[in-house]
Amino acid sequence: MVKIGMMIGDRYEILEKIGTGGMSDVYKAKCHKLNRYVAVKVLKQEFSENENFVSKFRIEAQAAASLMHPNIVNVYDVGAENDIYYIVMELVEGITLKKYIERKARLSYKEAVSIAIQVSMGIEAAHNNHIIHRDIKPQNIIISREGKVKVTDFGIAKAATSNTITSNVMGSVHYTSPEQARGGYSDEKSDIYSLGITLFEMLTGRVPFNGETTVAIAIKHIQEEMVSPKEFVPEIPGSVEAIVLKCCQKSPDRRYQNMSEVIADLKQSLISPDEDFVVNRDMDEEASTRAISEAEMNQIKRKAQRQDAYEEQMRLNTQYTRPPMDEEYDGEEEYYEEDEYDAGDSRMEKITVVLAVLAGVVICAVVLMVVGKIFGVMNTDDIGSKIDPTTEESSSQILPSGTVPDSSADSDVLVVKMSDVLGWNVEDAKREIVRIGLVPEVTMVESELYEENTVISTDILAGEDVEVNSTVVLTVSAGTQAVEVPSVAGMTYEEACNKITGMGLTVSRLESYSATVEKGKVIAQNPAGGEPAAPGSAVILSVSLGMEANKVAMPNMIGWDQIQAEEWIHENGMIVQSIGEEYSDTVAEGLVCYQNFSAETILDPGTPIVFKVSLGKDPAGAATYKYNDIIGAPTVSEAPDYTSGSDVHVTLVTDDGKVLMDMTTSTFPQSANFYGITSAGGTVTLAYTVTVNGATESRSVERRVAFTQE
């Protein structure tokens, strides 16, 4: 039993419980050996008692620990102690993609595709190491506070699926592939299917298959056709729709065959969203009956003749084998027949040798051509050729690995090939990355397998085409003698510099404006405090320049009196838009209890400010309500003359006259999350305009909504 404050593995102090799932509980812990915070995932008791499961769980977790990628929640350690089986992982501060989707109702296609690219890169790294996730879903994808997308639970799903575990333990069946639903063999293409379902949910805010039971949903995955996401969100580009549908094909052979194909199409969809570039395999056409050509018929005949000759030779060879010793044969005849057999066999051996030599010559020629292409021995005119010269924009040029972009060239050089810097010293790797026109970013990790300052992995694979000036993340070993980076946020630059250099590290300074940090003090640092770093490596400090001119940071006015709030607004060049009143259980009567901008928000002069003054607690003690739902666009039955994508003025007014929502938008659905409502219902009004005989007319739709009691 894990308890707060206990020590696991003589180094991990359990601080607090931060999550739970069907298989395990997750705790925030502190590693006292490296003095950093980590996440510790502990198997639940019912699984800890299953020896077969525990064995597979440890094997798969150890395999996952071999993965090192910026888009994967890295596994640091695996262990067991007093029947407690645990995995130590990177602690990522953020929220799951599932919660992020719930907060925003749905994502724009650009944001969804950008997230999908990062997820795909993490999955690709695992697939390249022969590790299949088998449980890709938004709940297993984390978005950090810095916006980095990371996939978690690699290797654990395989251990779970190899045992008899119910679907409520394994997670939602909404994302499972048809082959997994059948209980059959699953491979990398099962992850591609689940990624497609996840992308569908990001784009539409819902899953494509739903039902009352897990069995019903699984059957839909197997039997029902995939609905297009454009049926729910018509503005989704055609290329993104095609990517989702190709990922979610019932037959694995019709899907993308690997993650690199998925990533390529996702990136292309950001560049040319309306272009039809997604290639679908027509298995029926490939398997259809077709007439045999004359050349193919001659080839079949030649093969048949060679087969007949071979069988005849084998028959003759059988006749010439040595007879039993008890039969009388003339010695000379026997010698002659044996000699004929040996001669035939010798001829076959000679033919085989000649064919082997010819094959070797061909292979050598191919190898020489490949080497020549790489080192420039052969003609490389085609390597730097233009890509798609018919496009309206200036064409990109792909440069071979190690080639520096030439800014003086007639054409715009936008793309280079990533160099292979794995195993290099970090300084040499950084110079190489800069030399080919990219920007290096270093992330240090403790490692017992790699020497200090050795590049372990890169987020862009060697040979991959990448735009000039793109950032390349180099994951570098800090060795086992890593120095813990001190936390210096909030210190003056001089204090921070002295503290960092005192630890045997160097300092690099960047400057930026800040509304919250005093000029000359450290806003942030990279690596963060508590992270490992190799001795002598640089810590980048972002130092405040103070508030940018003509900008103001919104204060926390909650608890101020009305006069104080108005004075601040006028003194800082803002505008009082309105002053309201409402009951509050937490703020005393006469004090500000609401403001329309959160504290520390950077404002321009002239920004309208809304605040409300507390009336104290509601004397009636009436029940309060909440409204958590999404508001969709006018439907065909409600508004047959409404055109999708047109502007709609949306208002939500409670029965007691309070306006909860007042906005104009063309994007639906819109999320609505309100609390502390004093009436049980309200009205949503959707107002829009139509053009009739050249004249603009106003139309509106009203919907009654019921609130839920808190």
mmCIF file with all atom_site columns, N, CA, C and O in Angstrom, residues 188-206:
data_model
loop_
_atom_site.group_PDB
_atom_site.id
_atom_site.type_symbol
_atom_site.label_atom_id
_atom_site.label_alt_id
_atom_site.label_comp_id
_atom_site.label_asym_id
_atom_site.label_entity_id
_atom_site.label_seq_id
_atom_site.pdbx_PDB_ins_code
_atom_site.Cartn_x
_atom_site.Cartn_y
_atom_site.Cartn_z
_atom_site.occupancy
_atom_site.B_iso_or_equiv
_atom_site.pdbx_formal_charge
_atom_site.auth_seq_id
_atom_site.auth_comp_id
_atom_site.auth_asym_id
_atom_site.auth_atom_id
_atom_site.pdbx_PDB_model_num
ATOM 1  N N  . GLU A 1 188 ? 1.588   -2.017 -36.023 1.00 0.00 ? 188 GLU A N  1
ATOM 2  C CA . GLU A 1 188 ? 1.739   -0.563 -36.069 1.00 0.00 ? 188 GLU A CA 1
ATOM 3  C C  . GLU A 1 188 ? 0.519   0.130  -36.667 1.00 0.00 ? 188 GLU A C  1
ATOM 4  O O  . GLU A 1 188 ? 0.179   1.247  -36.279 1.00 0.00 ? 188 GLU A O  1
ATOM 5  N N  . LYS A 1 189 ? -0.142  -0.548 -37.596 1.00 0.00 ? 189 LYS A N  1
ATOM 6  C CA . LYS A 1 189 ? -1.291  0.082  -38.256 1.00 0.00 ? 189 LYS A CA 1
ATOM 7  C C  . LYS A 1 189 ? -2.500  0.186  -37.331 1.00 0.00 ? 189 LYS A C  1
ATOM 8  O O  . LYS A 1 189 ? -3.434  0.941  -37.614 1.00 0.00 ? 189 LYS A O  1
ATOM 9  N N  . SER A 1 190 ? -2.500  -0.570 -36.228 1.00 0.00 ? 190 SER A N  1
ATOM 10 C CA . SER A 1 190 ? -3.551  -0.393 -35.221 1.00 0.00 ? 190 SER A CA 1
ATOM 11 C C  . SER A 1 190 ? -3.392  0.951  -34.527 1.00 0.00 ? 190 SER A C  1
ATOM 12 O O  . SER A 1 190 ? -4.380  1.633  -34.233 1.00 0.00 ? 190 SER A O  1
ATOM 13 N N  . ASP A 1 191 ? -2.143  1.358  -34.265 1.00 0.00 ? 191 ASP A N  1
ATOM 14 C CA . ASP A 1 191 ? -1.895  2.681  -33.686 1.00 0.00 ? 191 ASP A CA 1
ATOM 15 C C  . ASP A 1 191 ? -2.326  3.782  -34.654 1.00 0.00 ? 191 ASP A C  1
ATOM 16 O O  . ASP A 1 191 ? -2.816  4.833  -34.235 1.00 0.00 ? 191 ASP A O  1
ATOM 17 N N  . ILE A 1 192 ? -2.134  3.546  -35.955 1.00 0.00 ? 192 ILE A N  1
ATOM 18 C CA . ILE A 1 192 ? -2.530  4.543  -36.953 1.00 0.00 ? 192 ILE A CA 1
ATOM 19 C C  . ILE A 1 192 ? -4.044  4.731  -36.940 1.00 0.00 ? 192 ILE A C  1
ATOM 20 O O  . ILE A 1 192 ? -4.548  5.856  -37.035 1.00 0.00 ? 192 ILE A O  1
ATOM 21 N N  . TYR A 1 193 ? -4.789  3.630  -36.811 1.00 0.00 ? 193 TYR A N  1
ATOM 22 C CA . TYR A 1 193 ? -6.254  3.722  -36.725 1.00 0.00 ? 193 TYR A CA 1
ATOM 23 C C  . TYR A 1 193 ? -6.669  4.548  -35.507 1.00 0.00 ? 193 TYR A C  1
ATOM 24 O O  . TYR A 1 193 ? -7.501  5.466  -35.608 1.00 0.00 ? 193 TYR A O  1
ATOM 25 N N  . SER A 1 194 ? -6.091  4.231  -34.350 1.00 0.00 ? 194 SER A N  1
ATOM 26 C CA . SER A 1 194 ? -6.440  4.954  -33.119 1.00 0.00 ? 194 SER A CA 1
ATOM 27 C C  . SER A 1 194 ? -6.069  6.429  -33.222 1.00 0.00 ? 194 SER A C  1
ATOM 28 O O  . SER A 1 194 ? -6.781  7.294  -32.701 1.00 0.00 ? 194 SER A O  1
ATOM 29 N N  . LEU A 1 195 ? -4.958  6.725  -33.891 1.00 0.00 ? 195 LEU A N  1
ATOM 30 C CA . LEU A 1 195 ? -4.575  8.122  -34.108 1.00 0.00 ? 195 LEU A CA 1
ATOM 31 C C  . LEU A 1 195 ? -5.631  8.828  -34.956 1.00 0.00 ? 195 LEU A C  1
ATOM 32 O O  . LEU A 1 195 ? -5.977  9.984  -34.701 1.00 0.00 ? 195 LEU A O  1
ATOM 33 N N  . GLY A 1 196 ? -6.162  8.139  -35.975 1.00 0.00 ? 196 GLY A N  1
ATOM 34 C CA . GLY A 1 196 ? -7.200  8.724  -36.814 1.00 0.00 ? 196 GLY A CA 1
ATOM 35 C C  . GLY A 1 196 ? -8.461  9.054  -36.024 1.00 0.00 ? 196 GLY A C  1
ATOM 36 O O  . GLY A 1 196 ? -9.067  10.116 -36.214 1.00 0.00 ? 196 GLY A O  1
ATOM 37 N N  . ILE A 1 197 ? -8.857  8.154  -35.121 1.00 0.00 ? 197 ILE A N  1
ATOM 38 C CA . ILE A 1 197 ? -10.031 8.408  -34.278 1.00 0.00 ? 197 ILE A CA 1
ATOM 39 C C  . ILE A 1 197 ? -9.767  9.606  -33.373 1.00 0.00 ? 197 ILE A C  1
ATOM 40 O O  . ILE A 1 197 ? -10.632 10.459 -33.160 1.00 0.00 ? 197 ILE A O  1
ATOM 41 N N  . THR A 1 198 ? -8.553  9.687  -32.834 1.00 0.00 ? 198 THR A N  1
ATOM 42 C CA . THR A 1 198 ? -8.186  10.812 -31.965 1.00 0.00 ? 198 THR A CA 1
ATOM 43 C C  . THR A 1 198 ? -8.231  12.123 -32.738 1.00 0.00 ? 198 THR A C  1
ATOM 44 O O  . THR A 1 198 ? -8.728  13.139 -32.234 1.00 0.00 ? 198 THR A O  1
ATOM 45 N N  . LEU A 1 199 ? -7.721  12.120 -33.970 1.00 0.00 ? 199 LEU A N  1
ATOM 46 C CA . LEU A 1 199 ? -7.764  13.325 -34.802 1.00 0.00 ? 199 LEU A CA 1
ATOM 47 C C  . LEU A 1 199 ? -9.211  13.703 -35.113 1.00 0.00 ? 199 LEU A C  1
ATOM 48 O O  . LEU A 1 199 ? -9.568  14.890 -35.123 1.00 0.00 ? 199 LEU A O  1
ATOM 49 N N  . PHE A 1 200 ? -10.053 12.709 -35.367 1.00 0.00 ? 200 PHE A N  1
ATOM 50 C CA . PHE A 1 200 ? -11.476 12.947 -35.602 1.00 0.00 ? 200 PHE A CA 1
ATOM 51 C C  . PHE A 1 200 ? -12.094 13.673 -34.406 1.00 0.00 ? 200 PHE A C  1
ATOM 52 O O  . PHE A 1 200 ? -12.837 14.652 -34.566 1.00 0.00 ? 200 PHE A O  1
ATOM 53 N N  . GLU A 1 201 ? -11.782 13.219 -33.198 1.00 0.00 ? 201 GLU A N  1
ATOM 54 C CA . GLU A 1 201 ? -12.349 13.838 -31.994 1.00 0.00 ? 201 GLU A CA 1
ATOM 55 C C  . GLU A 1 201 ? -11.830 15.258 -31.806 1.00 0.00 ? 201 GLU A C  1
ATOM 56 O O  . GLU A 1 201 ? -12.573 16.148 -31.381 1.00 0.00 ? 201 GLU A O  1
ATOM 57 N N  . MET A 1 202 ? -10.547 15.489 -32.104 1.00 0.00 ? 202 MET A N  1
ATOM 58 C CA . MET A 1 202 ? -10.022 16.847 -31.991 1.00 0.00 ? 202 MET A CA 1
ATOM 59 C C  . MET A 1 202 ? -10.759 17.793 -32.930 1.00 0.00 ? 202 MET A C  1
ATOM 60 O O  . MET A 1 202 ? -11.064 18.932 -32.574 1.00 0.00 ? 202 MET A O  1
ATOM 61 N N  . LEU A 1 203 ? -11.062 17.324 -34.130 1.00 0.00 ? 203 LEU A N  1
ATOM 62 C CA . LEU A 1 203 ? -11.678 18.186 -35.145 1.00 0.00 ? 203 LEU A CA 1
ATOM 63 C C  . LEU A 1 203 ? -13.159 18.433 -34.885 1.00 0.00 ? 203 LEU A C  1
ATOM 64 O O  . LEU A 1 203 ? -13.680 19.501 -35.210 1.00 0.00 ? 203 LEU A O  1
ATOM 65 N N  . THR A 1 204 ? -13.855 17.443 -34.321 1.00 0.00 ? 204 THR A N  1
ATOM 66 C CA . THR A 1 204 ? -15.315 17.533 -34.196 1.00 0.00 ? 204 THR A CA 1
ATOM 67 C C  . THR A 1 204 ? -15.809 17.637 -32.761 1.00 0.00 ? 204 THR A C  1
ATOM 68 O O  . THR A 1 204 ? -16.976 17.988 -32.544 1.00 0.00 ? 204 THR A O  1
ATOM 69 N N  . GLY A 1 205 ? -14.951 17.295 -31.792 1.00 0.00 ? 205 GLY A N  1
ATOM 70 C CA . GLY A 1 205 ? -15.396 17.301 -30.397 1.00 0.00 ? 205 GLY A CA 1
ATOM 71 C C  . GLY A 1 205 ? -16.178 16.065 -30.009 1.00 0.00 ? 205 GLY A C  1
ATOM 72 O O  . GLY A 1 205 ? -16.760 16.007 -28.922 1.00 0.00 ? 205 GLY A O  1
ATOM 73 N N  . ARG A 1 206 ? -16.189 15.044 -30.859 1.00 0.00 ? 206 ARG A N  1
ATOM 74 C CA . ARG A 1 206 ? -16.926 13.816 -30.573 1.00 0.00 ? 206 ARG A CA 1
ATOM 75 C C  . ARG A 1 206 ? -16.211 12.640 -31.230 1.00 0.00 ? 206 ARG A C  1
ATOM 76 O O  . ARG A 1 206 ? -15.358 12.827 -32.102 1.00 0.00 ? 206 ARG A O  1
#
